[in-house]
């Protein structure tokens, strides 16, 4: 039942900080304005004000929610009352157009239905061989490298995997260039998520030109992928073939721009989030030797030195716990954003249409009410016995409801197979002198470069 209503009086606001309009203007105009650490801000507000926080930034109203029951209500029980927030549509839409991540309503339902078969369980199982083969190829190159840049290596690996499995193309020769372009584009998209852009942001003309050029270069690569696939006229059962062959109710193919947007969405989301997951998992394993030793023992016991397969994953429950705990500490994306389509009520608060609602999974995953000793890396949280005690929707690495991440099973399988393959061959040792911290760059990336010494 909808809880929409007409708000005729001033709504009762949830607790939270109030920033006067004059202060907002001062921040906007100051050339010395420092961008807030969004992850820390969300976490600190949750600790200070609770699980429903209202932040008034001048005339802009923002709600931050980390209450599982309210998240379930918004994403699962009443998804028709909320849509993707305009702020996200503007930032992600700048690079992905009107793809699966940014579209809404009936249009989104149609596009999701077209793409879903590529992520069915049997289809994903067929991708497993490629994931293991490409990981093994990467490990061969490590023989001549005493140390590696972990994030760059994982970005290159997941980029190759997603393009081979979903688009049936091999971009090995371009991975370094694409990685640099993606870093520029994602940083730009993250800038566009700023509710209060500073004057410095607005005046960064040359930076914006560089970002636009990076986006144009990536779009050119996407167009090349589509055109080469179209010319090849071969059906390998990949996602791009499905999209090219899709027809609407009038037997018309998908418009070229929409095809470009969907490929771009999966191109970005399909490798960036997995690269982050792999990077954080390997870093946490290297800094927690007792966890790594237990995982190595499981891998050795099940595989006995042979390459892993999809069937092996069911016999390696500790590996799944490690990945789940990694995604608790460092979820693939920083959170979920929505806005009510009409004036509505949530958690006893009246929320006007268009209000930005942010769900910080990063903060919620660190709430000691749901996760005791939340900063500790403890894969045993996700043993069958302990996981059952975690409230539903307190753990949300891939979102939830009808719009749960379409590639969640793909990502979990990819990360688990890659970790098993890597740990069979190498011991990785962190060379960084200081602890690595996280930052919000559209996704949650390492702030510092992670250098790993490779020991065979």
GROMACS .gro file of C-alpha atoms in nm:
model
  456
    1UNK     CA    1   0.000   0.000   0.000
    2UNK     CA    2   0.140   0.337  -0.096
    3UNK     CA    3   0.227   0.581   0.176
    4UNK     CA    4   0.220   0.883  -0.051
    5UNK     CA    5   0.040   1.188   0.081
    6UNK     CA    6   0.009   1.558   0.038
    7UNK     CA    7   0.248   1.753   0.258
    8UNK     CA    8   0.056   2.068   0.346
    9UNK     CA    9   0.254   2.165   0.653
   10UNK     CA   10   0.626   2.182   0.711
   11UNK     CA   11   0.750   1.820   0.742
   12UNK     CA   12   0.903   1.703   1.069
   13UNK     CA   13   1.270   1.648   0.993
   14UNK     CA   14   1.490   1.369   1.121
   15UNK     CA   15   1.786   1.467   1.340
   16UNK     CA   16   2.102   1.585   1.168
   17UNK     CA   17   2.325   1.882   1.085
   18UNK     CA   18   2.178   2.201   0.943
   19UNK     CA   19   2.403   2.409   0.716
   20UNK     CA   20   2.268   2.763   0.653
   21UNK     CA   21   2.243   2.890   0.298
   22UNK     CA   22   2.498   3.164   0.369
   23UNK     CA   23   2.752   2.902   0.475
   24UNK     CA   24   2.682   2.700   0.158
   25UNK     CA   25   2.755   3.009  -0.053
   26UNK     CA   26   3.077   3.069   0.140
   27UNK     CA   27   3.192   2.713   0.072
   28UNK     CA   28   3.098   2.740  -0.295
   29UNK     CA   29   3.290   3.062  -0.345
   30UNK     CA   30   3.597   2.976  -0.141
   31UNK     CA   31   3.899   2.884  -0.355
   32UNK     CA   32   4.029   2.692  -0.052
   33UNK     CA   33   3.723   2.472  -0.006
   34UNK     CA   34   3.819   2.115   0.074
   35UNK     CA   35   3.603   1.832  -0.056
   36UNK     CA   36   3.448   1.624   0.221
   37UNK     CA   37   3.549   1.263   0.272
   38UNK     CA   38   3.206   1.120   0.188
   39UNK     CA   39   3.269   0.781   0.346
   40UNK     CA   40   3.379   0.937   0.675
   41UNK     CA   41   3.097   1.192   0.665
   42UNK     CA   42   2.830   0.923   0.631
   43UNK     CA   43   2.988   0.710   0.903
   44UNK     CA   44   3.025   1.001   1.145
   45UNK     CA   45   2.665   1.114   1.090
   46UNK     CA   46   2.536   0.763   1.157
   47UNK     CA   47   2.732   0.748   1.482
   48UNK     CA   48   2.622   1.094   1.595
   49UNK     CA   49   2.259   1.110   1.482
   50UNK     CA   50   2.143   0.751   1.429
   51UNK     CA   51   2.008   0.542   1.143
   52UNK     CA   52   1.789   0.815   0.988
   53UNK     CA   53   1.970   1.145   0.937
   54UNK     CA   54   1.842   1.459   0.769
   55UNK     CA   55   2.102   1.702   0.638
   56UNK     CA   56   1.986   2.046   0.528
   57UNK     CA   57   2.242   2.210   0.298
   58UNK     CA   58   2.091   2.551   0.235
   59UNK     CA   59   1.771   2.476   0.043
   60UNK     CA   60   1.878   2.119  -0.039
   61UNK     CA   61   1.727   1.841   0.173
   62UNK     CA   62   1.914   1.511   0.202
   63UNK     CA   63   1.824   1.198   0.398
   64UNK     CA   64   2.084   0.935   0.491
   65UNK     CA   65   1.935   0.600   0.590
   66UNK     CA   66   2.116   0.305   0.745
   67UNK     CA   67   1.814   0.131   0.899
   68UNK     CA   68   1.763  -0.215   0.737
   69UNK     CA   69   1.383  -0.219   0.778
   70UNK     CA   70   1.346   0.119   0.605
   71UNK     CA   71   1.584   0.018   0.327
   72UNK     CA   72   1.379  -0.298   0.274
   73UNK     CA   73   1.061  -0.090   0.264
   74UNK     CA   74   1.206   0.148   0.006
   75UNK     CA   75   1.381  -0.103  -0.221
   76UNK     CA   76   1.156  -0.410  -0.192
   77UNK     CA   77   0.811  -0.322  -0.060
   78UNK     CA   78   0.762   0.013  -0.232
   79UNK     CA   79   1.003   0.038  -0.527
   80UNK     CA   80   0.732   0.202  -0.739
   81UNK     CA   81   0.731   0.503  -0.503
   82UNK     CA   82   1.101   0.576  -0.553
   83UNK     CA   83   1.332   0.622  -0.851
   84UNK     CA   84   1.704   0.662  -0.904
   85UNK     CA   85   1.808   0.998  -0.762
   86UNK     CA   86   1.853   1.279  -1.013
   87UNK     CA   87   2.202   1.340  -0.877
   88UNK     CA   88   2.306   0.985  -0.970
   89UNK     CA   89   2.131   1.003  -1.307
   90UNK     CA   90   2.325   1.321  -1.383
   91UNK     CA   91   2.664   1.186  -1.274
   92UNK     CA   92   2.637   0.828  -1.403
   93UNK     CA   93   2.432   0.939  -1.703
   94UNK     CA   94   2.718   1.164  -1.810
   95UNK     CA   95   2.929   0.856  -1.881
   96UNK     CA   96   2.672   0.575  -1.922
   97UNK     CA   97   2.380   0.752  -2.085
   98UNK     CA   98   2.039   0.593  -2.028
   99UNK     CA   99   2.166   0.243  -1.950
  100UNK     CA  100   2.059  -0.013  -1.690
  101UNK     CA  101   2.216   0.180  -1.403
  102UNK     CA  102   2.041   0.511  -1.472
  103UNK     CA  103   1.712   0.431  -1.647
  104UNK     CA  104   1.378   0.388  -1.468
  105UNK     CA  105   1.023   0.262  -1.509
  106UNK     CA  106   0.898   0.048  -1.796
  107UNK     CA  107   1.200   0.134  -2.009
  108UNK     CA  108   1.435  -0.006  -1.742
  109UNK     CA  109   1.221  -0.320  -1.705
  110UNK     CA  110   1.247  -0.387  -2.079
  111UNK     CA  111   1.625  -0.336  -2.086
  112UNK     CA  112   1.675  -0.553  -1.777
  113UNK     CA  113   1.470  -0.831  -1.935
  114UNK     CA  114   1.688  -0.818  -2.247
  115UNK     CA  115   2.015  -0.836  -2.052
  116UNK     CA  116   1.912  -1.086  -1.782
  117UNK     CA  117   1.968  -1.408  -1.985
  118UNK     CA  118   2.341  -1.331  -2.012
  119UNK     CA  119   2.361  -1.354  -1.632
  120UNK     CA  120   2.160  -1.671  -1.577
  121UNK     CA  121   2.340  -1.931  -1.369
  122UNK     CA  122   2.417  -2.171  -1.653
  123UNK     CA  123   2.552  -1.891  -1.871
  124UNK     CA  124   2.773  -1.761  -1.590
  125UNK     CA  125   2.911  -2.112  -1.536
  126UNK     CA  126   3.033  -2.107  -1.896
  127UNK     CA  127   3.232  -1.791  -1.819
  128UNK     CA  128   3.429  -1.965  -1.542
  129UNK     CA  129   3.688  -2.121  -1.772
  130UNK     CA  130   3.773  -1.783  -1.924
  131UNK     CA  131   3.807  -1.627  -1.578
  132UNK     CA  132   4.057  -1.891  -1.466
  133UNK     CA  133   4.250  -1.888  -1.796
  134UNK     CA  134   4.290  -1.511  -1.797
  135UNK     CA  135   4.399  -1.511  -1.432
  136UNK     CA  136   4.661  -1.778  -1.511
  137UNK     CA  137   4.786  -1.568  -1.804
  138UNK     CA  138   4.826  -1.270  -1.571
  139UNK     CA  139   5.024  -1.484  -1.326
  140UNK     CA  140   5.266  -1.581  -1.603
  141UNK     CA  141   5.356  -1.214  -1.648
  142UNK     CA  142   5.431  -1.188  -1.274
  143UNK     CA  143   5.732  -1.419  -1.314
  144UNK     CA  144   5.936  -1.123  -1.437
  145UNK     CA  145   5.792  -0.875  -1.185
  146UNK     CA  146   5.944  -0.862  -0.835
  147UNK     CA  147   5.655  -0.637  -0.731
  148UNK     CA  148   5.322  -0.527  -0.877
  149UNK     CA  149   5.073  -0.241  -0.857
  150UNK     CA  150   4.785  -0.450  -0.726
  151UNK     CA  151   4.495  -0.230  -0.834
  152UNK     CA  152   4.630  -0.182  -1.187
  153UNK     CA  153   4.680  -0.558  -1.225
  154UNK     CA  154   4.327  -0.634  -1.107
  155UNK     CA  155   4.178  -0.364  -1.332
  156UNK     CA  156   4.357  -0.511  -1.633
  157UNK     CA  157   4.243  -0.864  -1.543
  158UNK     CA  158   3.876  -0.782  -1.490
  159UNK     CA  159   3.867  -0.561  -1.799
  160UNK     CA  160   3.992  -0.851  -2.013
  161UNK     CA  161   3.747  -1.093  -1.850
  162UNK     CA  162   3.435  -0.877  -1.888
  163UNK     CA  163   3.508  -0.794  -2.250
  164UNK     CA  164   3.573  -1.155  -2.345
  165UNK     CA  165   3.277  -1.305  -2.159
  166UNK     CA  166   3.013  -1.038  -2.226
  167UNK     CA  167   3.127  -0.893  -2.559
  168UNK     CA  168   3.355  -1.166  -2.700
  169UNK     CA  169   3.645  -0.928  -2.768
  170UNK     CA  170   4.005  -0.928  -2.647
  171UNK     CA  171   4.134  -0.585  -2.543
  172UNK     CA  172   4.468  -0.699  -2.401
  173UNK     CA  173   4.668  -0.451  -2.607
  174UNK     CA  174   4.459  -0.158  -2.481
  175UNK     CA  175   4.412  -0.235  -2.112
  176UNK     CA  176   4.670   0.015  -1.984
  177UNK     CA  177   4.524   0.300  -2.188
  178UNK     CA  178   4.166   0.206  -2.098
  179UNK     CA  179   4.258   0.190  -1.729
  180UNK     CA  180   4.394   0.545  -1.738
  181UNK     CA  181   4.087   0.671  -1.924
  182UNK     CA  182   3.852   0.499  -1.678
  183UNK     CA  183   4.028   0.657  -1.379
  184UNK     CA  184   3.974   1.002  -1.532
  185UNK     CA  185   3.610   0.934  -1.618
  186UNK     CA  186   3.515   0.784  -1.281
  187UNK     CA  187   3.677   1.073  -1.094
  188UNK     CA  188   3.474   1.314  -1.310
  189UNK     CA  189   3.152   1.122  -1.243
  190UNK     CA  190   3.228   1.135  -0.872
  191UNK     CA  191   3.276   1.514  -0.892
  192UNK     CA  192   2.928   1.537  -1.041
  193UNK     CA  193   2.788   1.366  -0.731
  194UNK     CA  194   2.877   1.674  -0.526
  195UNK     CA  195   2.561   1.833  -0.391
  196UNK     CA  196   2.742   2.165  -0.342
  197UNK     CA  197   3.008   2.209  -0.613
  198UNK     CA  198   3.275   2.463  -0.524
  199UNK     CA  199   3.383   2.757  -0.736
  200UNK     CA  200   3.708   2.573  -0.802
  201UNK     CA  201   3.507   2.284  -0.950
  202UNK     CA  202   3.314   2.517  -1.174
  203UNK     CA  203   3.625   2.697  -1.300
  204UNK     CA  204   3.827   2.382  -1.375
  205UNK     CA  205   3.787   2.431  -1.751
  206UNK     CA  206   4.096   2.241  -1.864
  207UNK     CA  207   4.019   1.953  -1.631
  208UNK     CA  208   3.667   1.928  -1.777
  209UNK     CA  209   3.808   1.925  -2.130
  210UNK     CA  210   4.041   1.640  -2.037
  211UNK     CA  211   3.749   1.449  -1.888
  212UNK     CA  212   3.533   1.502  -2.196
  213UNK     CA  213   3.817   1.379  -2.416
  214UNK     CA  214   3.861   1.069  -2.200
  215UNK     CA  215   3.489   0.996  -2.230
  216UNK     CA  216   3.502   1.046  -2.607
  217UNK     CA  217   3.796   0.805  -2.630
  218UNK     CA  218   3.615   0.536  -2.430
  219UNK     CA  219   3.300   0.582  -2.639
  220UNK     CA  220   3.509   0.534  -2.952
  221UNK     CA  221   3.639   0.204  -2.813
  222UNK     CA  222   3.283   0.094  -2.733
  223UNK     CA  223   3.168   0.180  -3.085
  224UNK     CA  224   3.458  -0.020  -3.225
  225UNK     CA  225   3.360  -0.321  -3.013
  226UNK     CA  226   3.000  -0.303  -3.136
  227UNK     CA  227   3.095  -0.257  -3.500
  228UNK     CA  228   3.350  -0.540  -3.503
  229UNK     CA  229   3.098  -0.769  -3.337
  230UNK     CA  230   2.833  -0.672  -3.590
  231UNK     CA  231   3.068  -0.734  -3.883
  232UNK     CA  232   3.179  -1.073  -3.750
  233UNK     CA  233   2.818  -1.198  -3.759
  234UNK     CA  234   2.900  -1.477  -3.515
  235UNK     CA  235   2.687  -1.577  -3.218
  236UNK     CA  236   2.896  -1.697  -2.926
  237UNK     CA  237   2.605  -1.657  -2.686
  238UNK     CA  238   2.749  -1.340  -2.534
  239UNK     CA  239   2.551  -1.042  -2.408
  240UNK     CA  240   2.637  -0.815  -2.700
  241UNK     CA  241   2.494  -1.067  -2.946
  242UNK     CA  242   2.170  -1.077  -2.745
  243UNK     CA  243   2.145  -0.698  -2.749
  244UNK     CA  244   2.218  -0.678  -3.121
  245UNK     CA  245   1.952  -0.939  -3.198
  246UNK     CA  246   1.689  -0.797  -2.961
  247UNK     CA  247   1.368  -0.669  -3.120
  248UNK     CA  248   1.089  -0.460  -2.970
  249UNK     CA  249   0.714  -0.512  -3.009
  250UNK     CA  250   0.737  -0.356  -3.358
  251UNK     CA  251   1.022  -0.588  -3.457
  252UNK     CA  252   1.269  -0.298  -3.447
  253UNK     CA  253   1.628  -0.341  -3.323
  254UNK     CA  254   1.760  -0.150  -3.025
  255UNK     CA  255   1.850   0.209  -3.126
  256UNK     CA  256   2.223   0.262  -3.177
  257UNK     CA  257   2.257   0.511  -2.891
  258UNK     CA  258   2.076   0.280  -2.650
  259UNK     CA  259   2.300  -0.008  -2.753
  260UNK     CA  260   2.601   0.216  -2.687
  261UNK     CA  261   2.465   0.312  -2.344
  262UNK     CA  262   2.402  -0.047  -2.235
  263UNK     CA  263   2.744  -0.168  -2.348
  264UNK     CA  264   2.910   0.129  -2.177
  265UNK     CA  265   2.721   0.058  -1.853
  266UNK     CA  266   2.831  -0.305  -1.842
  267UNK     CA  267   3.180  -0.214  -1.964
  268UNK     CA  268   3.226   0.018  -1.665
  269UNK     CA  269   3.030  -0.164  -1.396
  270UNK     CA  270   3.142  -0.508  -1.510
  271UNK     CA  271   3.510  -0.462  -1.437
  272UNK     CA  272   3.551  -0.166  -1.201
  273UNK     CA  273   3.359  -0.321  -0.910
  274UNK     CA  274   3.523  -0.664  -0.948
  275UNK     CA  275   3.868  -0.504  -0.965
  276UNK     CA  276   3.798  -0.323  -0.640
  277UNK     CA  277   3.671  -0.641  -0.475
  278UNK     CA  278   3.979  -0.837  -0.579
  279UNK     CA  279   4.216  -0.560  -0.475
  280UNK     CA  280   4.065  -0.524  -0.129
  281UNK     CA  281   4.042  -0.901  -0.076
  282UNK     CA  282   4.408  -0.962  -0.165
  283UNK     CA  283   4.519  -0.666   0.045
  284UNK     CA  284   4.321  -0.787   0.347
  285UNK     CA  285   4.453  -1.141   0.306
  286UNK     CA  286   4.811  -1.014   0.286
  287UNK     CA  287   4.765  -0.812   0.605
  288UNK     CA  288   4.587  -1.092   0.793
  289UNK     CA  289   4.818  -1.396   0.761
  290UNK     CA  290   4.603  -1.621   0.982
  291UNK     CA  291   4.305  -1.574   0.747
  292UNK     CA  292   4.522  -1.624   0.441
  293UNK     CA  293   4.672  -1.945   0.585
  294UNK     CA  294   4.326  -2.089   0.651
  295UNK     CA  295   4.211  -2.003   0.299
  296UNK     CA  296   4.526  -2.151   0.144
  297UNK     CA  297   4.466  -2.473   0.336
  298UNK     CA  298   4.109  -2.495   0.204
  299UNK     CA  299   4.226  -2.431  -0.153
  300UNK     CA  300   4.500  -2.694  -0.125
  301UNK     CA  301   4.265  -2.951   0.026
  302UNK     CA  302   3.997  -2.908  -0.241
  303UNK     CA  303   4.207  -2.846  -0.552
  304UNK     CA  304   4.531  -3.031  -0.485
  305UNK     CA  305   4.716  -2.802  -0.725
  306UNK     CA  306   4.477  -2.818  -1.022
  307UNK     CA  307   4.294  -2.511  -1.162
  308UNK     CA  308   3.965  -2.428  -0.987
  309UNK     CA  309   3.628  -2.484  -1.153
  310UNK     CA  310   3.278  -2.358  -1.077
  311UNK     CA  311   3.193  -2.692  -0.917
  312UNK     CA  312   3.478  -2.650  -0.668
  313UNK     CA  313   3.337  -2.331  -0.519
  314UNK     CA  314   3.068  -2.516  -0.324
  315UNK     CA  315   3.347  -2.711  -0.152
  316UNK     CA  316   3.528  -2.392  -0.046
  317UNK     CA  317   3.292  -2.213   0.195
  318UNK     CA  318   3.571  -2.022   0.368
  319UNK     CA  319   3.660  -1.856   0.038
  320UNK     CA  320   3.304  -1.728   0.014
  321UNK     CA  321   3.322  -1.596   0.371
  322UNK     CA  322   3.642  -1.408   0.287
  323UNK     CA  323   3.483  -1.235  -0.013
  324UNK     CA  324   3.163  -1.151   0.176
  325UNK     CA  325   3.361  -0.999   0.463
  326UNK     CA  326   3.574  -0.803   0.216
  327UNK     CA  327   3.256  -0.659   0.064
  328UNK     CA  328   3.127  -0.573   0.409
  329UNK     CA  329   3.429  -0.354   0.477
  330UNK     CA  330   3.458  -0.227   0.121
  331UNK     CA  331   3.128  -0.269  -0.066
  332UNK     CA  332   3.157  -0.244  -0.447
  333UNK     CA  333   2.974   0.089  -0.447
  334UNK     CA  334   2.951   0.336  -0.161
  335UNK     CA  335   2.575   0.311  -0.141
  336UNK     CA  336   2.235   0.339  -0.307
  337UNK     CA  337   2.050   0.661  -0.394
  338UNK     CA  338   1.679   0.716  -0.446
  339UNK     CA  339   1.428   1.001  -0.448
  340UNK     CA  340   1.052   0.977  -0.384
  341UNK     CA  341   0.839   1.028  -0.694
  342UNK     CA  342   0.574   1.199  -0.481
  343UNK     CA  343   0.552   1.332  -0.126
  344UNK     CA  344   0.579   1.028   0.097
  345UNK     CA  345   0.651   0.896   0.444
  346UNK     CA  346   0.942   0.681   0.556
  347UNK     CA  347   1.031   0.594   0.912
  348UNK     CA  348   0.770   0.833   1.046
  349UNK     CA  349   0.916   1.130   0.861
  350UNK     CA  350   0.742   1.322   0.584
  351UNK     CA  351   0.973   1.335   0.283
  352UNK     CA  352   0.888   1.569  -0.007
  353UNK     CA  353   0.908   1.449  -0.367
  354UNK     CA  354   1.256   1.483  -0.515
  355UNK     CA  355   1.438   1.466  -0.181
  356UNK     CA  356   1.775   1.295  -0.216
  357UNK     CA  357   1.784   0.973  -0.010
  358UNK     CA  358   2.122   0.809   0.034
  359UNK     CA  359   2.182   0.460   0.172
  360UNK     CA  360   2.544   0.439   0.284
  361UNK     CA  361   2.630   0.070   0.277
  362UNK     CA  362   2.984   0.159   0.385
  363UNK     CA  363   2.850   0.315   0.707
  364UNK     CA  364   2.579   0.055   0.769
  365UNK     CA  365   2.829  -0.230   0.728
  366UNK     CA  366   3.027  -0.072   1.014
  367UNK     CA  367   2.736  -0.040   1.254
  368UNK     CA  368   2.831  -0.236   1.570
  369UNK     CA  369   2.461  -0.309   1.629
  370UNK     CA  370   2.471  -0.540   1.326
  371UNK     CA  371   2.843  -0.623   1.310
  372UNK     CA  372   3.025  -0.644   1.647
  373UNK     CA  373   3.384  -0.514   1.636
  374UNK     CA  374   3.303  -0.370   1.292
  375UNK     CA  375   3.655  -0.263   1.191
  376UNK     CA  376   3.793  -0.616   1.233
  377UNK     CA  377   3.840  -0.837   0.926
  378UNK     CA  378   3.656  -1.148   1.043
  379UNK     CA  379   3.533  -1.382   0.766
  380UNK     CA  380   3.371  -1.607   1.029
  381UNK     CA  381   3.091  -1.348   1.052
  382UNK     CA  382   2.957  -1.517   0.742
  383UNK     CA  383   2.962  -1.873   0.871
  384UNK     CA  384   2.614  -2.023   0.844
  385UNK     CA  385   2.549  -1.985   1.216
  386UNK     CA  386   2.659  -1.623   1.250
  387UNK     CA  387   2.531  -1.498   0.914
  388UNK     CA  388   2.178  -1.603   1.011
  389UNK     CA  389   2.189  -1.345   1.292
  390UNK     CA  390   2.261  -1.052   1.056
  391UNK     CA  391   1.937  -0.859   0.992
  392UNK     CA  392   1.813  -0.877   0.635
  393UNK     CA  393   1.921  -0.568   0.444
  394UNK     CA  394   2.189  -0.477   0.700
  395UNK     CA  395   2.433  -0.631   0.451
  396UNK     CA  396   2.384  -0.484   0.106
  397UNK     CA  397   2.696  -0.509  -0.115
  398UNK     CA  398   2.497  -0.536  -0.439
  399UNK     CA  399   2.185  -0.335  -0.356
  400UNK     CA  400   1.849  -0.507  -0.324
  401UNK     CA  401   1.498  -0.545  -0.453
  402UNK     CA  402   1.409  -0.554  -0.824
  403UNK     CA  403   1.716  -0.342  -0.901
  404UNK     CA  404   1.970  -0.565  -0.728
  405UNK     CA  405   2.295  -0.565  -0.928
  406UNK     CA  406   2.245  -0.779  -1.239
  407UNK     CA  407   2.606  -0.900  -1.222
  408UNK     CA  408   2.628  -0.997  -0.854
  409UNK     CA  409   2.671  -1.372  -0.919
  410UNK     CA  410   2.917  -1.297  -1.201
  411UNK     CA  411   3.129  -1.080  -0.970
  412UNK     CA  412   3.128  -1.326  -0.679
  413UNK     CA  413   3.232  -1.613  -0.902
  414UNK     CA  414   3.501  -1.409  -1.076
  415UNK     CA  415   3.656  -1.288  -0.751
  416UNK     CA  416   3.652  -1.631  -0.586
  417UNK     CA  417   3.802  -1.810  -0.887
  418UNK     CA  418   4.072  -1.546  -0.930
  419UNK     CA  419   4.172  -1.556  -0.562
  420UNK     CA  420   4.195  -1.936  -0.564
  421UNK     CA  421   4.410  -1.927  -0.879
  422UNK     CA  422   4.641  -1.656  -0.744
  423UNK     CA  423   4.695  -1.811  -0.399
  424UNK     CA  424   4.790  -2.144  -0.557
  425UNK     CA  425   5.085  -1.978  -0.727
  426UNK     CA  426   5.199  -1.679  -0.526
  427UNK     CA  427   5.241  -1.526  -0.184
  428UNK     CA  428   5.177  -1.150  -0.192
  429UNK     CA  429   5.342  -0.920   0.062
  430UNK     CA  430   5.239  -0.557   0.109
  431UNK     CA  431   5.530  -0.316   0.059
  432UNK     CA  432   5.337  -0.004   0.167
  433UNK     CA  433   5.477   0.147   0.486
  434UNK     CA  434   5.145   0.301   0.590
  435UNK     CA  435   4.796   0.141   0.603
  436UNK     CA  436   4.589   0.176   0.287
  437UNK     CA  437   4.268   0.377   0.319
  438UNK     CA  438   3.953   0.392   0.107
  439UNK     CA  439   3.805   0.680  -0.087
  440UNK     CA  440   3.481   0.729  -0.275
  441UNK     CA  441   3.556   0.758  -0.647
  442UNK     CA  442   3.211   0.664  -0.771
  443UNK     CA  443   3.312   0.321  -0.645
  444UNK     CA  444   3.518   0.258  -0.329
  445UNK     CA  445   3.880   0.251  -0.440
  446UNK     CA  446   4.210   0.241  -0.249
  447UNK     CA  447   4.329   0.596  -0.190
  448UNK     CA  448   4.694   0.495  -0.202
  449UNK     CA  449   4.880   0.286  -0.456
  450UNK     CA  450   4.913  -0.071  -0.325
  451UNK     CA  451   5.250  -0.225  -0.406
  452UNK     CA  452   5.280  -0.600  -0.353
  453UNK     CA  453   5.598  -0.806  -0.354
  454UNK     CA  454   5.544  -1.127  -0.551
  455UNK     CA  455   5.686  -1.446  -0.402
  456UNK     CA  456   5.651  -1.770  -0.596
   0.00000   0.00000   0.00000
